[in-house]
Amino acid sequence: MLFSSALAALAISASTATALVTPRTPTARSPCGKCKHKLQRKAWHTLTVEEKQAYIDAELCLMNKPATLGLPGARNRFEELQSIHQVQSSIIHGVGAFLPYHRLHMYAHEQLLRNECGYRGAQPWWDETRDAGKFTQSEVLDPLTGFGGDGVGSSGCIVDGPFANFTNALGPGYWIGDSCINRFVNDSVSVMAGQEYLDFCARKQSFLEFWPCAELCPHRSGHGAIGGKLLDAVASPGDPLFYLHHTWLDKVFWDWQVLDLPARLTDMGGRLVQLPRGTPPDPPEPGAEVGPPEVRPAPFAFPPADSLVPVDSPFQVPEGDPGNVTTLTHILNMIGVIPNATIADVMDIGGPLLCYEYV
């Protein structure tokens, strides 16, 4: 599909947008009562072969379930989850809502697997620290009991594993058009999942310090070390590894919160709107601890440069906060996949809305 056509599809009319968007209020209010039976999210390498197969089968089920929301380009339920990330990319990255939004997105994926595809387990996570510096050897990339391995040739399309034949309709960037799931696995970038990077971020004493540390490293480790579709910040949910990577990052976030509960259940801040592309990072405060070095992944080819420019869409507008400061009343928009929630609703993973734990 030509890029101009993609823009036209994403520049949804006001009437269509009204039909697609769930009400601009925090509709997913935490249910009455307490969380009684927490789902236990386990690391992928600890699952049995049968548990791994059940998860893969449920993911394939989502890929074969017809789309229901009318989102641009999305043909199935898996791509609808990708679409809500794509059309909101500029307000869920580089902003205070980054970690809470992705926490709710992981929950949405878990709910669809369980409620629509008969999955009885919880969303697993990739223990990237265990595999830091050696992603190419990870059980996650096993073609028989995992997600398939590295890509092949200049295109980087994966050729083995359960998702080798999946044609993705979204991305790179805001592009709408068929592409493969491609990967360019890089062990050197994966070192940023190492314990020294986690420890550096864990020492941050406030959300305003922790969030950008986590978004840079270790967040970049999985995206950059896998490369290809997963390196595409806008359309990265097109690779199923996205959900194991971001669930691990959610665990990193929760592990930091646990260091000072209950204070960190209400610690929130950060900008609502991204800084302009190319803005240099703030220099460190005098005497501030210098973290481990960042390892930059190799760039990969995109369609025309304007495919990375957020389109004129009602979904690229933050909701629920005054000014340019993220607050607990900020609305996380799920665009109909599941009900919306506020950041306050998702700060406690063991609360009545989310009701899960990491084991």
Short mmCIF file of C-alpha atoms in Angstrom, two decimals:
data_model
loop_
_atom_site.label_atom_id
_atom_site.label_comp_id
_atom_site.label_asym_id
_atom_site.label_seq_id
_atom_site.Cartn_x
_atom_site.Cartn_y
_atom_site.Cartn_z
CA MET A 1 0.00 0.00 0.00
CA LEU A 2 1.33 3.44 -0.89
CA PHE A 3 2.30 5.58 2.08
CA SER A 4 -0.23 8.23 1.11
CA SER A 5 -2.93 5.58 1.35
CA ALA A 6 -1.66 4.58 4.76
CA LEU A 7 -1.87 8.18 5.91
CA ALA A 8 -5.39 8.43 4.62
CA ALA A 9 -6.36 5.29 6.50
CA LEU A 10 -4.85 6.53 9.74
CA ALA A 11 -6.24 10.06 9.50
CA ILE A 12 -9.58 8.77 10.72
CA SER A 13 -12.60 11.00 10.40
CA ALA A 14 -14.11 12.40 13.57
CA SER A 15 -17.18 10.19 13.25
CA THR A 16 -15.15 7.03 12.75
CA ALA A 17 -12.83 7.93 15.60
CA THR A 18 -15.78 8.37 17.91
CA ALA A 19 -16.95 4.88 17.06
CA LEU A 20 -13.52 3.33 17.61
CA VAL A 21 -12.34 5.06 20.74
CA THR A 22 -13.66 3.94 24.08
CA PRO A 23 -15.05 6.82 26.15
CA ARG A 24 -12.45 9.40 27.14
CA THR A 25 -12.90 8.53 30.79
CA PRO A 26 -11.18 5.90 32.92
CA THR A 27 -13.80 3.22 32.21
CA ALA A 28 -11.75 0.36 33.67
CA ARG A 29 -12.29 1.38 37.26
CA SER A 30 -10.84 -1.15 39.66
CA PRO A 31 -13.54 -3.67 40.53
CA CYS A 32 -14.90 -3.81 44.04
CA GLY A 33 -13.16 -6.11 46.47
CA LYS A 34 -9.60 -7.36 46.54
CA CYS A 35 -7.42 -9.42 44.26
CA LYS A 36 -7.91 -12.98 45.53
CA HIS A 37 -6.27 -15.28 42.98
CA LYS A 38 -3.21 -13.74 41.37
CA LEU A 39 -2.03 -15.06 38.04
CA GLN A 40 1.57 -16.17 38.34
CA ARG A 41 3.76 -14.86 35.55
CA LYS A 42 6.75 -17.15 35.04
CA ALA A 43 9.99 -16.86 33.08
CA TRP A 44 9.86 -18.62 29.71
CA HIS A 45 12.81 -20.91 30.47
CA THR A 46 10.99 -22.28 33.54
CA LEU A 47 7.89 -23.38 31.62
CA THR A 48 7.34 -26.99 30.63
CA VAL A 49 7.25 -27.91 26.96
CA GLU A 50 3.48 -28.26 27.26
CA GLU A 51 3.12 -24.81 28.83
CA LYS A 52 5.24 -23.26 26.10
CA GLN A 53 3.15 -24.94 23.40
CA ALA A 54 -0.08 -23.76 25.02
CA TYR A 55 1.15 -20.16 24.91
CA ILE A 56 2.34 -20.42 21.29
CA ASP A 57 -0.97 -22.00 20.27
CA ALA A 58 -2.91 -19.17 21.91
CA GLU A 59 -0.78 -16.57 20.10
CA LEU A 60 -1.41 -18.31 16.78
CA CYS A 61 -5.10 -18.30 17.68
CA LEU A 62 -5.04 -14.49 18.03
CA MET A 63 -3.32 -14.26 14.65
CA ASN A 64 -6.19 -16.19 13.09
CA LYS A 65 -9.08 -14.45 14.84
CA PRO A 66 -10.68 -11.79 12.63
CA ALA A 67 -10.29 -8.16 13.68
CA THR A 68 -13.35 -6.59 15.30
CA LEU A 69 -12.50 -2.92 15.89
CA GLY A 70 -12.06 -1.52 12.38
CA LEU A 71 -8.57 -0.17 13.12
CA PRO A 72 -6.53 0.85 10.06
CA GLY A 73 -4.77 -2.10 8.44
CA ALA A 74 -5.40 -4.58 11.26
CA ARG A 75 -6.75 -7.90 9.95
CA ASN A 76 -6.78 -9.99 13.13
CA ARG A 77 -6.86 -9.64 16.90
CA PHE A 78 -3.06 -9.87 17.18
CA GLU A 79 -2.69 -6.95 14.77
CA GLU A 80 -5.33 -4.94 16.62
CA LEU A 81 -3.06 -5.06 19.67
CA GLN A 82 -0.23 -3.94 17.40
CA SER A 83 -2.37 -1.17 15.92
CA ILE A 84 -3.26 0.46 19.24
CA HIS A 85 0.48 0.71 19.92
CA GLN A 86 1.22 2.02 16.42
CA VAL A 87 -1.39 4.79 16.36
CA GLN A 88 -0.43 6.03 19.85
CA SER A 89 3.33 5.63 19.57
CA SER A 90 4.18 9.32 20.05
CA ILE A 91 2.35 9.51 23.39
CA ILE A 92 3.50 6.20 24.90
CA HIS A 93 7.27 6.48 24.35
CA GLY A 94 9.60 9.08 25.80
CA VAL A 95 6.91 10.16 28.23
CA GLY A 96 5.91 9.47 31.82
CA ALA A 97 3.16 7.07 30.72
CA PHE A 98 5.67 4.74 29.04
CA LEU A 99 5.89 2.13 31.79
CA PRO A 100 2.23 2.24 32.94
CA TYR A 101 0.94 2.10 29.35
CA HIS A 102 3.02 -0.95 28.48
CA ARG A 103 2.00 -2.62 31.73
CA LEU A 104 -1.64 -2.32 30.68
CA HIS A 105 -0.83 -3.40 27.11
CA MET A 106 0.74 -6.62 28.45
CA TYR A 107 -2.38 -7.17 30.55
CA ALA A 108 -4.58 -6.64 27.48
CA HIS A 109 -2.60 -9.27 25.56
CA GLU A 110 -2.88 -11.69 28.48
CA GLN A 111 -6.64 -11.12 28.67
CA LEU A 112 -7.17 -11.78 24.96
CA LEU A 113 -5.14 -14.99 25.14
CA ARG A 114 -7.18 -16.21 28.08
CA ASN A 115 -10.65 -14.96 27.16
CA GLU A 116 -10.63 -15.50 23.40
CA CYS A 117 -8.14 -18.32 22.82
CA GLY A 118 -8.58 -20.62 25.80
CA TYR A 119 -5.14 -20.00 27.30
CA ARG A 120 -5.13 -20.95 30.99
CA GLY A 121 -1.72 -19.64 31.97
CA ALA A 122 -0.36 -16.17 32.64
CA GLN A 123 1.73 -13.94 30.39
CA PRO A 124 5.32 -15.30 30.51
CA TRP A 125 8.44 -13.13 30.53
CA TRP A 126 11.87 -13.49 29.03
CA ASP A 127 14.63 -13.48 31.64
CA GLU A 128 16.88 -11.34 29.49
CA THR A 129 19.41 -10.88 32.28
CA ARG A 130 20.01 -14.64 32.20
CA ASP A 131 20.70 -14.40 28.46
CA ALA A 132 22.54 -11.05 28.43
CA GLY A 133 25.40 -11.11 25.95
CA LYS A 134 24.25 -14.40 24.42
CA PHE A 135 20.76 -13.89 23.01
CA THR A 136 21.61 -16.12 20.06
CA GLN A 137 21.75 -19.05 22.50
CA SER A 138 18.48 -18.26 24.27
CA GLU A 139 15.74 -20.86 24.68
CA VAL A 140 13.32 -18.14 23.62
CA LEU A 141 14.69 -18.35 20.07
CA ASP A 142 14.46 -22.13 19.84
CA PRO A 143 12.60 -23.09 16.62
CA LEU A 144 10.80 -26.02 18.27
CA THR A 145 9.92 -24.81 21.77
CA GLY A 146 10.27 -21.06 21.27
CA PHE A 147 9.62 -18.24 18.83
CA GLY A 148 12.01 -19.13 16.03
CA GLY A 149 15.49 -17.80 15.54
CA ASP A 150 17.41 -15.14 13.69
CA GLY A 151 16.40 -13.77 10.32
CA VAL A 152 18.00 -14.81 7.04
CA GLY A 153 19.47 -12.74 4.23
CA SER A 154 19.25 -9.01 3.69
CA SER A 155 15.54 -8.96 4.51
CA GLY A 156 16.09 -10.68 7.84
CA CYS A 157 12.83 -12.62 7.54
CA ILE A 158 12.58 -15.49 10.01
CA VAL A 159 12.36 -18.89 8.34
CA ASP A 160 11.83 -21.27 11.26
CA GLY A 161 9.63 -21.57 14.30
CA PRO A 162 5.85 -21.20 14.64
CA PHE A 163 5.65 -17.65 13.22
CA ALA A 164 7.81 -18.07 10.12
CA ASN A 165 4.84 -17.84 7.76
CA PHE A 166 3.04 -14.95 9.47
CA THR A 167 2.59 -11.94 7.21
CA ASN A 168 2.27 -8.78 9.29
CA ALA A 169 0.14 -5.93 7.91
CA LEU A 170 1.56 -3.03 9.95
CA GLY A 171 4.92 -1.26 9.97
CA PRO A 172 7.69 -0.37 9.78
CA GLY A 173 6.77 2.87 11.50
CA TYR A 174 3.28 4.12 10.63
CA TRP A 175 3.36 2.27 7.33
CA ILE A 176 0.46 -0.01 6.45
CA GLY A 177 1.45 -2.87 4.17
CA ASP A 178 2.48 -6.51 4.29
CA SER A 179 5.88 -7.50 5.64
CA CYS A 180 7.51 -10.49 7.31
CA ILE A 181 8.64 -10.76 10.90
CA ASN A 182 12.34 -10.00 10.54
CA ARG A 183 15.21 -10.16 13.01
CA PHE A 184 18.89 -9.28 13.09
CA VAL A 185 20.01 -10.77 16.41
CA ASN A 186 23.00 -8.99 17.95
CA ASP A 187 24.63 -10.42 21.07
CA SER A 188 26.66 -7.28 21.76
CA VAL A 189 23.54 -5.14 22.20
CA SER A 190 22.01 -7.73 24.52
CA VAL A 191 24.62 -6.97 27.19
CA MET A 192 22.37 -4.04 28.21
CA ALA A 193 20.05 -6.59 29.82
CA GLY A 194 22.85 -7.43 32.24
CA GLN A 195 22.61 -7.08 36.00
CA GLU A 196 24.84 -4.00 36.16
CA TYR A 197 22.32 -2.10 34.02
CA LEU A 198 19.41 -3.23 36.18
CA ASP A 199 21.28 -2.32 39.36
CA PHE A 200 22.11 1.15 38.03
CA CYS A 201 18.43 1.88 37.38
CA ALA A 202 17.33 0.23 40.64
CA ARG A 203 19.36 2.79 42.58
CA LYS A 204 17.21 5.64 41.24
CA GLN A 205 15.17 7.09 44.08
CA SER A 206 12.22 8.58 42.18
CA PHE A 207 10.04 7.67 39.21
CA LEU A 208 11.34 10.75 37.38
CA GLU A 209 14.83 9.25 37.58
CA PHE A 210 13.90 5.59 37.13
CA TRP A 211 11.59 5.84 34.12
CA PRO A 212 14.12 7.30 31.59
CA CYS A 213 16.82 4.95 32.89
CA ALA A 214 14.59 1.92 32.32
CA GLU A 215 13.35 3.15 28.95
CA LEU A 216 16.89 3.56 27.66
CA CYS A 217 18.57 0.52 29.20
CA PRO A 218 17.37 -2.17 29.78
CA HIS A 219 14.41 -1.44 27.48
CA ARG A 220 16.68 -1.04 24.49
CA SER A 221 18.35 -4.39 25.10
CA GLY A 222 15.59 -6.64 23.80
CA HIS A 223 14.46 -4.33 21.00
CA GLY A 224 17.97 -3.61 19.76
CA ALA A 225 19.44 -7.07 20.22
CA ILE A 226 16.62 -8.77 18.30
CA GLY A 227 16.45 -6.00 15.71
CA GLY A 228 14.15 -5.88 12.70
CA LYS A 229 10.46 -5.70 13.53
CA LEU A 230 11.17 -5.57 17.27
CA LEU A 231 13.54 -2.62 16.84
CA ASP A 232 10.73 -0.64 15.21
CA ALA A 233 9.46 1.37 18.19
CA VAL A 234 6.16 2.14 16.47
CA ALA A 235 5.07 -1.29 15.16
CA SER A 236 7.20 -3.58 17.35
CA PRO A 237 4.23 -5.64 18.68
CA GLY A 238 4.28 -7.31 15.25
CA ASP A 239 6.94 -9.69 16.60
CA PRO A 240 5.44 -11.92 19.34
CA LEU A 241 8.71 -11.54 21.27
CA PHE A 242 7.47 -8.03 22.10
CA TYR A 243 5.22 -9.45 24.80
CA LEU A 244 7.92 -11.47 26.56
CA HIS A 245 10.33 -8.53 26.37
CA HIS A 246 7.93 -5.93 27.73
CA THR A 247 6.60 -8.26 30.41
CA TRP A 248 10.21 -8.62 31.60
CA LEU A 249 10.50 -4.83 31.57
CA ASP A 250 7.29 -4.63 33.58
CA LYS A 251 8.90 -6.98 36.11
CA VAL A 252 11.92 -4.65 36.23
CA PHE A 253 9.52 -1.78 36.94
CA TRP A 254 7.72 -3.76 39.65
CA ASP A 255 10.99 -4.88 41.25
CA TRP A 256 11.91 -1.18 41.56
CA GLN A 257 8.51 -0.33 43.03
CA VAL A 258 8.84 -3.11 45.63
CA LEU A 259 12.03 -1.52 46.96
CA ASP A 260 9.92 1.24 48.53
CA LEU A 261 6.27 0.25 48.86
CA PRO A 262 3.78 1.79 49.30
CA ALA A 263 5.42 5.09 48.31
CA ARG A 264 6.17 3.93 44.77
CA LEU A 265 2.56 3.00 44.10
CA THR A 266 1.80 6.71 43.81
CA ASP A 267 5.13 8.10 42.56
CA MET A 268 4.45 9.40 39.06
CA GLY A 269 5.62 12.23 36.78
CA GLY A 270 7.33 13.04 33.52
CA ARG A 271 6.30 14.85 30.39
CA LEU A 272 3.14 14.05 28.42
CA VAL A 273 4.56 14.94 25.01
CA GLN A 274 7.77 13.63 23.48
CA LEU A 275 10.77 15.88 23.08
CA PRO A 276 11.46 16.77 19.42
CA ARG A 277 13.36 14.07 17.54
CA GLY A 278 17.10 14.60 17.86
CA THR A 279 16.95 16.48 21.17
CA PRO A 280 20.16 15.65 23.07
CA PRO A 281 19.76 14.08 26.51
CA ASP A 282 20.10 16.23 29.59
CA PRO A 283 23.65 16.26 30.95
CA PRO A 284 24.08 14.40 34.25
CA GLU A 285 23.97 16.38 37.46
CA PRO A 286 27.40 17.16 38.94
CA GLY A 287 28.53 14.17 40.96
CA ALA A 288 25.81 11.90 39.56
CA GLU A 289 26.61 8.24 39.12
CA VAL A 290 27.59 7.42 35.54
CA GLY A 291 25.88 4.30 34.26
CA PRO A 292 27.21 1.48 32.11
CA PRO A 293 27.83 2.40 28.47
CA GLU A 294 24.96 2.31 26.02
CA VAL A 295 25.33 -0.09 23.10
CA ARG A 296 23.53 1.20 20.04
CA PRO A 297 21.93 -1.32 17.67
CA ALA A 298 22.67 -1.07 13.98
CA PRO A 299 19.99 0.87 12.06
CA PHE A 300 17.78 -0.88 9.56
CA ALA A 301 15.99 0.32 6.46
CA PHE A 302 12.61 2.02 6.74
CA PRO A 303 10.15 3.12 4.07
CA PRO A 304 10.18 6.88 3.37
CA ALA A 305 11.33 9.00 6.30
CA ASP A 306 7.88 10.47 6.83
CA SER A 307 6.63 7.01 7.81
CA LEU A 308 8.12 7.80 11.22
CA VAL A 309 6.20 11.05 11.58
CA PRO A 310 3.09 10.69 13.77
CA VAL A 311 0.00 11.02 11.63
CA ASP A 312 -2.83 13.44 12.29
CA SER A 313 -4.87 11.10 14.42
CA PRO A 314 -7.15 11.54 17.44
CA PHE A 315 -5.19 8.76 19.12
CA GLN A 316 -1.99 10.84 19.37
CA VAL A 317 -3.47 13.19 21.99
CA PRO A 318 -2.82 12.53 25.71
CA GLU A 319 -5.94 12.41 27.86
CA GLY A 320 -6.64 13.12 31.50
CA ASP A 321 -3.77 15.38 32.56
CA PRO A 322 -3.47 19.17 32.67
CA GLY A 323 -0.41 20.83 31.20
CA ASN A 324 2.54 18.66 30.28
CA VAL A 325 2.94 16.57 33.43
CA THR A 326 1.91 12.91 33.69
CA THR A 327 -0.25 12.22 36.73
CA LEU A 328 -2.06 9.27 38.28
CA THR A 329 -5.27 10.43 36.58
CA HIS A 330 -3.74 10.09 33.10
CA ILE A 331 -5.92 7.85 30.92
CA LEU A 332 -4.34 4.85 29.22
CA ASN A 333 -6.33 4.36 26.03
CA MET A 334 -6.84 0.77 24.89
CA ILE A 335 -9.01 1.85 21.93
CA GLY A 336 -11.61 -0.82 22.58
CA VAL A 337 -9.38 -3.89 22.99
CA ILE A 338 -10.08 -3.78 26.71
CA PRO A 339 -11.58 -0.92 28.76
CA ASN A 340 -9.41 2.13 29.41
CA ALA A 341 -7.72 2.60 32.78
CA THR A 342 -5.91 5.35 34.63
CA ILE A 343 -2.28 5.12 35.65
CA ALA A 344 -3.49 4.85 39.25
CA ASP A 345 -5.38 1.69 38.31
CA VAL A 346 -2.22 -0.10 37.14
CA MET A 347 0.41 1.00 39.65
CA ASP A 348 -0.18 -2.06 41.85
CA ILE A 349 0.13 -5.31 39.89
CA GLY A 350 -1.49 -7.16 42.78
CA GLY A 351 -4.43 -4.79 42.88
CA PRO A 352 -8.01 -5.65 41.96
CA LEU A 353 -7.66 -4.69 38.28
CA LEU A 354 -4.45 -6.47 37.24
CA CYS A 355 -4.18 -9.17 39.94
CA TYR A 356 -0.93 -10.91 38.97
CA GLU A 357 2.53 -11.51 40.42
CA TYR A 358 5.98 -12.44 39.16
CA VAL A 359 7.45 -15.77 40.22
#
